[in-house]
Coordinates of C-alpha atoms in Angstrom, one line a residue:
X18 CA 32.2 -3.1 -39.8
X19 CA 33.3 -5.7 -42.7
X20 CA 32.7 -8.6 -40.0
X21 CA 28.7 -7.1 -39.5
X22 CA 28.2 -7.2 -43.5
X23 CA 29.8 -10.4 -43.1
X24 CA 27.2 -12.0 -40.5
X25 CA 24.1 -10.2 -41.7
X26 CA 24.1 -9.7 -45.3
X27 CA 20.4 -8.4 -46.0
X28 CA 17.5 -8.0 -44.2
X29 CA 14.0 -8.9 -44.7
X30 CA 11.0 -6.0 -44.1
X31 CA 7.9 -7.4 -42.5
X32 CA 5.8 -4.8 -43.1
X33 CA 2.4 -4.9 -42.9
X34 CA 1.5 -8.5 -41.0
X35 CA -1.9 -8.9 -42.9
X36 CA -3.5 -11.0 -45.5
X37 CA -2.7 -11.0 -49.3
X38 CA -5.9 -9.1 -50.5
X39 CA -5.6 -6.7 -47.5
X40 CA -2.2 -6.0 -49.3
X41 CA -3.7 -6.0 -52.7
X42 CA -5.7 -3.2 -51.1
X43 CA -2.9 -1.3 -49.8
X44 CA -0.9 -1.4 -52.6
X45 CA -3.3 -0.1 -54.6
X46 CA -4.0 3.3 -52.0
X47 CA -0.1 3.6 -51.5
X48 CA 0.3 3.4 -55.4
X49 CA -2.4 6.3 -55.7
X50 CA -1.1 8.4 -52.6
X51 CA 2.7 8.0 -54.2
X52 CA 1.7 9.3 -57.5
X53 CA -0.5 12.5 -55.7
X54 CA 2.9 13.3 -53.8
X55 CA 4.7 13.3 -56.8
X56 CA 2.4 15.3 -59.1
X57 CA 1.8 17.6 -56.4
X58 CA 5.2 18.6 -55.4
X59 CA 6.4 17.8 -59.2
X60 CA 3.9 20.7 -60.1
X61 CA 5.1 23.1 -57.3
X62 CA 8.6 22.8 -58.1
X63 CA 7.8 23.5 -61.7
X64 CA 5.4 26.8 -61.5
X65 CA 8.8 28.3 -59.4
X66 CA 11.1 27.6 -61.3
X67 CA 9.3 28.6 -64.4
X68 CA 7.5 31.8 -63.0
X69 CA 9.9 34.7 -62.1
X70 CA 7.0 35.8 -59.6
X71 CA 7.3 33.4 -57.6
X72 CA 11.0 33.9 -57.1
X73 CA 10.8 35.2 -53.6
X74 CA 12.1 34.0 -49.9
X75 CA 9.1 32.1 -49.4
X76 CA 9.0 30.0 -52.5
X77 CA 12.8 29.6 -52.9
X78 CA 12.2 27.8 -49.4
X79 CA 8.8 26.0 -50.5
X80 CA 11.1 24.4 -53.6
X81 CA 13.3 23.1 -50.9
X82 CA 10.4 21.6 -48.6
X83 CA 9.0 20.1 -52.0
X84 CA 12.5 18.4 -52.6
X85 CA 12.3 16.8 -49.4
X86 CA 9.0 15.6 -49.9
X87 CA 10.1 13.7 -52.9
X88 CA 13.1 12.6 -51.3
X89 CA 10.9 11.1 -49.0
X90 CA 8.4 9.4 -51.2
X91 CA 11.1 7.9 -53.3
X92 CA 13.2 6.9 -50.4
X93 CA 10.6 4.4 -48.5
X94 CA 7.5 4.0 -50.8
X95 CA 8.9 1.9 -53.5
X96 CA 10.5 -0.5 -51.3
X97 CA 7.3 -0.6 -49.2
X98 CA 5.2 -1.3 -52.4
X99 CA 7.4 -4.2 -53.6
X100 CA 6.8 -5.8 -50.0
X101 CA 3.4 -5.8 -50.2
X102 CA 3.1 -7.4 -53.1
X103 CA 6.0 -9.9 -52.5
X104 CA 6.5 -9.9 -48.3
X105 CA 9.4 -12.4 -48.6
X106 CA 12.0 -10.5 -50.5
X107 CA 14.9 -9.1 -49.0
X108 CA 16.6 -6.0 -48.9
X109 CA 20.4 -6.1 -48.8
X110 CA 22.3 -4.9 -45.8
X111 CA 24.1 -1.9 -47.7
X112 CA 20.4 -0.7 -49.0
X113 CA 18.8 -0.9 -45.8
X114 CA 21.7 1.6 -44.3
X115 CA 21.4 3.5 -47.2
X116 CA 17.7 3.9 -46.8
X117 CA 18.0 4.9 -43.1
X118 CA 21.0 7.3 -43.9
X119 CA 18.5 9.1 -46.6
X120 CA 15.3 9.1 -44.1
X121 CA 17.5 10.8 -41.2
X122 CA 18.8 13.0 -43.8
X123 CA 15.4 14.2 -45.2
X124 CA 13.7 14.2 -41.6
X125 CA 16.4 16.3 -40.1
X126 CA 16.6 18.7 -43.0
X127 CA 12.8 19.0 -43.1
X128 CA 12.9 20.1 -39.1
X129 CA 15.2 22.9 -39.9
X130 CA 13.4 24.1 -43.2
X131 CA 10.1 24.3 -41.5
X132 CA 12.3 26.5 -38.8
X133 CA 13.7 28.6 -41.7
X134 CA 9.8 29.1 -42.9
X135 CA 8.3 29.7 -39.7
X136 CA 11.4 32.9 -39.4
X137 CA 10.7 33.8 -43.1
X138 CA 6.7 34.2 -41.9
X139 CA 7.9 36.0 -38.9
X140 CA 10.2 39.0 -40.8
X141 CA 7.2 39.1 -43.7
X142 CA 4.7 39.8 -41.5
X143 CA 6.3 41.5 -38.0
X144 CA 8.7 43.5 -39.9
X145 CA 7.7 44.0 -43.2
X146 CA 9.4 47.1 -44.5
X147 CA 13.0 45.3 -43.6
X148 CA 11.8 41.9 -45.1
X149 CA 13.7 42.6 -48.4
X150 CA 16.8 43.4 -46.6
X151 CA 16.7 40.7 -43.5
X152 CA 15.9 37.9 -45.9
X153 CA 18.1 38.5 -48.7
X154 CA 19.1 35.7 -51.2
X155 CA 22.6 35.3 -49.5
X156 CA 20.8 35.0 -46.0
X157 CA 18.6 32.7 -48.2
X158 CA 21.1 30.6 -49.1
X159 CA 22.5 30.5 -46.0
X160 CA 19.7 29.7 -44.3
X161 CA 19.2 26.4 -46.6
X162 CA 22.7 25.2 -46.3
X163 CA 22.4 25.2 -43.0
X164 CA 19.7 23.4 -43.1
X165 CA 21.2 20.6 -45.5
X166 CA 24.1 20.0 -43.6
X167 CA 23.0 19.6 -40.5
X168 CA 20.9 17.2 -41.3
X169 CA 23.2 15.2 -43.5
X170 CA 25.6 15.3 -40.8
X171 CA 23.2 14.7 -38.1
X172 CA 22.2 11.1 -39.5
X173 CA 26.0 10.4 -40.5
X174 CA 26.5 10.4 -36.8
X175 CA 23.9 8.5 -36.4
X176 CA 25.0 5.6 -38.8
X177 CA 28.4 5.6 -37.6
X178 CA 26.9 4.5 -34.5
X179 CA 25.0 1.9 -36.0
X180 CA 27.8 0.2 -38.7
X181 CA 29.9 0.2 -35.5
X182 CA 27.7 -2.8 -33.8
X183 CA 27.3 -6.5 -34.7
X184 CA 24.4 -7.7 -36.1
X185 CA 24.6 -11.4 -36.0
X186 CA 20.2 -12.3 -36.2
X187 CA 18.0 -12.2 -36.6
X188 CA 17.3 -10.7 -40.0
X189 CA 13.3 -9.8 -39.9
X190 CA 12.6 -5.8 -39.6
X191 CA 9.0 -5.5 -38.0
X192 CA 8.7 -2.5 -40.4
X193 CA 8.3 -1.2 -43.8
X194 CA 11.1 0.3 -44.1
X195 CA 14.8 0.5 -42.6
X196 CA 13.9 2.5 -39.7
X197 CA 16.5 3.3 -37.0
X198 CA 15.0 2.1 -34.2
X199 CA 13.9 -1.1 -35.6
X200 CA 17.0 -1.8 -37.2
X201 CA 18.6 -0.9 -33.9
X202 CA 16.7 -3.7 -31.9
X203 CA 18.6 -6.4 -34.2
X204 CA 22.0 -5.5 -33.0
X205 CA 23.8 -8.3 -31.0
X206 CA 25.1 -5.3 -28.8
X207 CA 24.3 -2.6 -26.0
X208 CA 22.7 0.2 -27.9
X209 CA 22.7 2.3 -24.9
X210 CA 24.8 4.9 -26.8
X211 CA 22.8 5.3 -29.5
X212 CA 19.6 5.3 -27.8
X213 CA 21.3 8.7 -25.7
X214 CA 22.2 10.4 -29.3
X215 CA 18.8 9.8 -31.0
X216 CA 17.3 11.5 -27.5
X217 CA 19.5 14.3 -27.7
X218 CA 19.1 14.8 -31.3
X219 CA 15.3 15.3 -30.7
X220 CA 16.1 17.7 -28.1
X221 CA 18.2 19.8 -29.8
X222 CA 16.6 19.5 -33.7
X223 CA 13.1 18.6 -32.7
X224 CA 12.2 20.0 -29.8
X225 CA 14.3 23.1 -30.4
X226 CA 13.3 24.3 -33.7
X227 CA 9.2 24.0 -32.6
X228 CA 9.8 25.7 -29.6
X229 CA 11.3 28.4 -32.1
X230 CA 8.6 27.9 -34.5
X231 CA 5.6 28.1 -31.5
X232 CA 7.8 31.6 -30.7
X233 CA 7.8 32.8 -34.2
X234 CA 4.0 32.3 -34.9
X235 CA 3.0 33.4 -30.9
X236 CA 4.9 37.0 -32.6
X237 CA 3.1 36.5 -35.8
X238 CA -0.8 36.1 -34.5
X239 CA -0.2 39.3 -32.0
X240 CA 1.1 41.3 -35.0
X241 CA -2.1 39.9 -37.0
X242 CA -4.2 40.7 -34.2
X243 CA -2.9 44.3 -34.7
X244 CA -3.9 44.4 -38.4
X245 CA -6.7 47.1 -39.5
X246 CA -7.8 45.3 -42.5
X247 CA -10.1 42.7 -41.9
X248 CA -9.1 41.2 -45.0
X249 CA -5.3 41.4 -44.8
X250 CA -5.9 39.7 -41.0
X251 CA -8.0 36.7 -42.8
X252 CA -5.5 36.3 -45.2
X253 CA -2.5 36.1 -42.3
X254 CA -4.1 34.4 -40.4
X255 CA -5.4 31.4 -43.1
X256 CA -2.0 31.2 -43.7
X257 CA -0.2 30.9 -40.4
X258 CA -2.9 28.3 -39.6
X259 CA -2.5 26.4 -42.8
X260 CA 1.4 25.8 -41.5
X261 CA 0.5 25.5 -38.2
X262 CA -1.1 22.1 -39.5
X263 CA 1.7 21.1 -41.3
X264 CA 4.1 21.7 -38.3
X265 CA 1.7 19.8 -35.5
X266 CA 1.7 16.5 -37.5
X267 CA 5.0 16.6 -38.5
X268 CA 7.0 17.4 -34.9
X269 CA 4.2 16.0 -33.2
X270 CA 4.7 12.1 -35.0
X271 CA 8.3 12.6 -34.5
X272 CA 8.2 13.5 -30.7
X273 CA 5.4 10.2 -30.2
X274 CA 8.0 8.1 -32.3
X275 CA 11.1 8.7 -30.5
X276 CA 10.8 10.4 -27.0
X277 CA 7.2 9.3 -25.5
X278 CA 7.1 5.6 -23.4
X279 CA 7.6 2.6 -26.0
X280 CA 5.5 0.7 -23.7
X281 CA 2.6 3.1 -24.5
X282 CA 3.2 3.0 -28.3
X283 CA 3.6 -0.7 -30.0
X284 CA 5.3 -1.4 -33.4
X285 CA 2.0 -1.4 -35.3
X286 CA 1.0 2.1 -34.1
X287 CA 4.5 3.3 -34.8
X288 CA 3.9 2.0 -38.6
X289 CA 1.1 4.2 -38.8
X290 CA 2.8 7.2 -37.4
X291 CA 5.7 6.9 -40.0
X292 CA 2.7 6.7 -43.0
X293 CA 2.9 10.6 -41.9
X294 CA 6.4 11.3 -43.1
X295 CA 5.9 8.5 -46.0
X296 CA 2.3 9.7 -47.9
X297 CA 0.1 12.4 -46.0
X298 CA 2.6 15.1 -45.3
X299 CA 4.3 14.8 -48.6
X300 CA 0.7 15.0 -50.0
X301 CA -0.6 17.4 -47.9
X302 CA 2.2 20.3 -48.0
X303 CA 1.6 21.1 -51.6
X304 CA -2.1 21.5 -51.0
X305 CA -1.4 23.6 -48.0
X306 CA 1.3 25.4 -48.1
X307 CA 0.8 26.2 -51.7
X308 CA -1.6 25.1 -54.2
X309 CA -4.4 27.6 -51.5
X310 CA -1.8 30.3 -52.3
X311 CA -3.3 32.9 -54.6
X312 CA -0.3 33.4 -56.0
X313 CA 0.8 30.0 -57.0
X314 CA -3.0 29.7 -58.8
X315 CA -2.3 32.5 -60.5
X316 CA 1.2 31.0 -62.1
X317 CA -0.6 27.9 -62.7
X318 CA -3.7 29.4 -64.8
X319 CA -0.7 31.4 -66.6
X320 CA 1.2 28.1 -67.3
X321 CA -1.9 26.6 -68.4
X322 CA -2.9 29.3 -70.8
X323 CA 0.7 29.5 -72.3
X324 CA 0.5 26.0 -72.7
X325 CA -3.1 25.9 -74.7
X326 CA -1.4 29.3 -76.7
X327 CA 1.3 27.3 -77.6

């Protein structure tokens, strides 16, 4: 491992291969998208822990989901920003690990919390007179954990199987940021092994949890369907639909990115896949999963009208 620092001591991220004022550009709708997916998640993460109401299940899991989503942001989209403004500086070879460490981390624990979710909707609206005593704040807790470490354990395997090859050159990442299969393709070894782990690690965290996700919410539209009140089945059913969304584009990028044909998918089309877990579905799960919530409108007009009291 101290001989692969040794060879390769930083890497350089190639980004986006187009011209300075196309980058100009970008850097100007990244700059914009970061700061939505901060306020957004910033403000969700506020109004619960502020607003005893919205201490329930459901939140105490969305505060988690909002975590990851700044995790995420802050992870990739600085680094990203300073490329496109300088292309030629380098990252070192410590940071870029670090960064794919931290993306595996987040992307795994995100996979499990929108499992947790998807069974939180599932006992809330299939079993609702047990809810308070299935999803109590130990099982909660739990539940998150779990999530957590797995997925920081997960991508620890995943970069011990990386810092044990050689990377001897080239330097250039065709990326904009330390992703694992682009680092991967620099190694000056087989990478046979860890091609077989990040396969089965979609099959089992990936592909697991949204076939147990697709279950849950199969469960959850037949027990809408049964619903008498047209307006309690709208309601459901807006919501189910909303995180439907939210699943699709996340599971669905990550199954294109790492189990479909390489052949069929070049490096450039795999950049735009990974803007997903980067900007639009850090941006996008505040507005969805919450900020439609007529509960979480209601604790922000109350924060808002404290605030002007005050």
């Amino acid at each position: 491992m101290e001989e692969n620092q040794t060879v390769v001591t930083e890497f350089v991220l190639l980004g986006f291969c187009l011209g300075p004022r196309i980058h100009i550009l970008l850097f100007g709708f990244f700059s914009l998208f970061y700061a939505f997916t901060l306020l957004g998640n910033g403000v969700i993460l506020g109004l619960i822990s502020l607003d005893p109401r919205l201490h329930t299940p459901m939140y105490f899991f969305l505060s988690h989901l909002a975590t990851v989503d700044i995790a995420y942001a802050c992870n990739t989209v600085p680094q990203m920003l300073v490329n496109l403004l300088n292309p030629a500086k380098p990252i070192s070879f410590a940071g870029c690990m670090t960064q794919t460490f931290l993306f595996l981390t987040f992307a795994l624990t995100e996979c499990l919390l929108l499992l947790m979710m998807s069974y939180d909707r599932y006992v809330a609206i299939c079993h609702p007179l047990r809810y308070s005593a299935i999803m109590s704040w130990r099982v909660c807790i739990i539940l998150v954990v779990i999530s957590w470490a797995f997925g920081s354990l997960l991508a620890l395997v995943q970069m011990v199987l990386v810092l044990r090859l050689p990377f001897c050159g080239p330097h250039e990442i065709n990326h904009f940021f330390c992703e694992l299969l682009s680092v991967l393709k620099l190694a000056c070894a087989d990478t046979w092994l860890n091609q077989i782990v990040i396969f089965l690690a979609c099959m089992f965290i990936v592909e697991g949890p949204l076939c147990l996700v697709l279950v849950s919410y199969t469960r959850i539209l037949i027990a809408i369907l049964r619903i008498q009140s047209g307006d309690g089945r709208r309601k459901a059913f807006s919501t189910c639909s909303s995180h439907l969304c939210v699943v699709g584009l996340f599971f669905g990028s990550a199954i294109v990115t790492y189990m479909a044909p390489k052949s069929r998918h070049p490096e450039e089309q795999q950049k735009i896949l990974f803007l997903f877990y980067s900007f639009f579905n850090p941006m996008l799960n505040p507005l969805i999963y919450s900020l439609r919530n007529a509960e979480v409108k209601g604790a922000l007009r109350r924060a808002l009208c404290k605030e002007s009291h005050s």
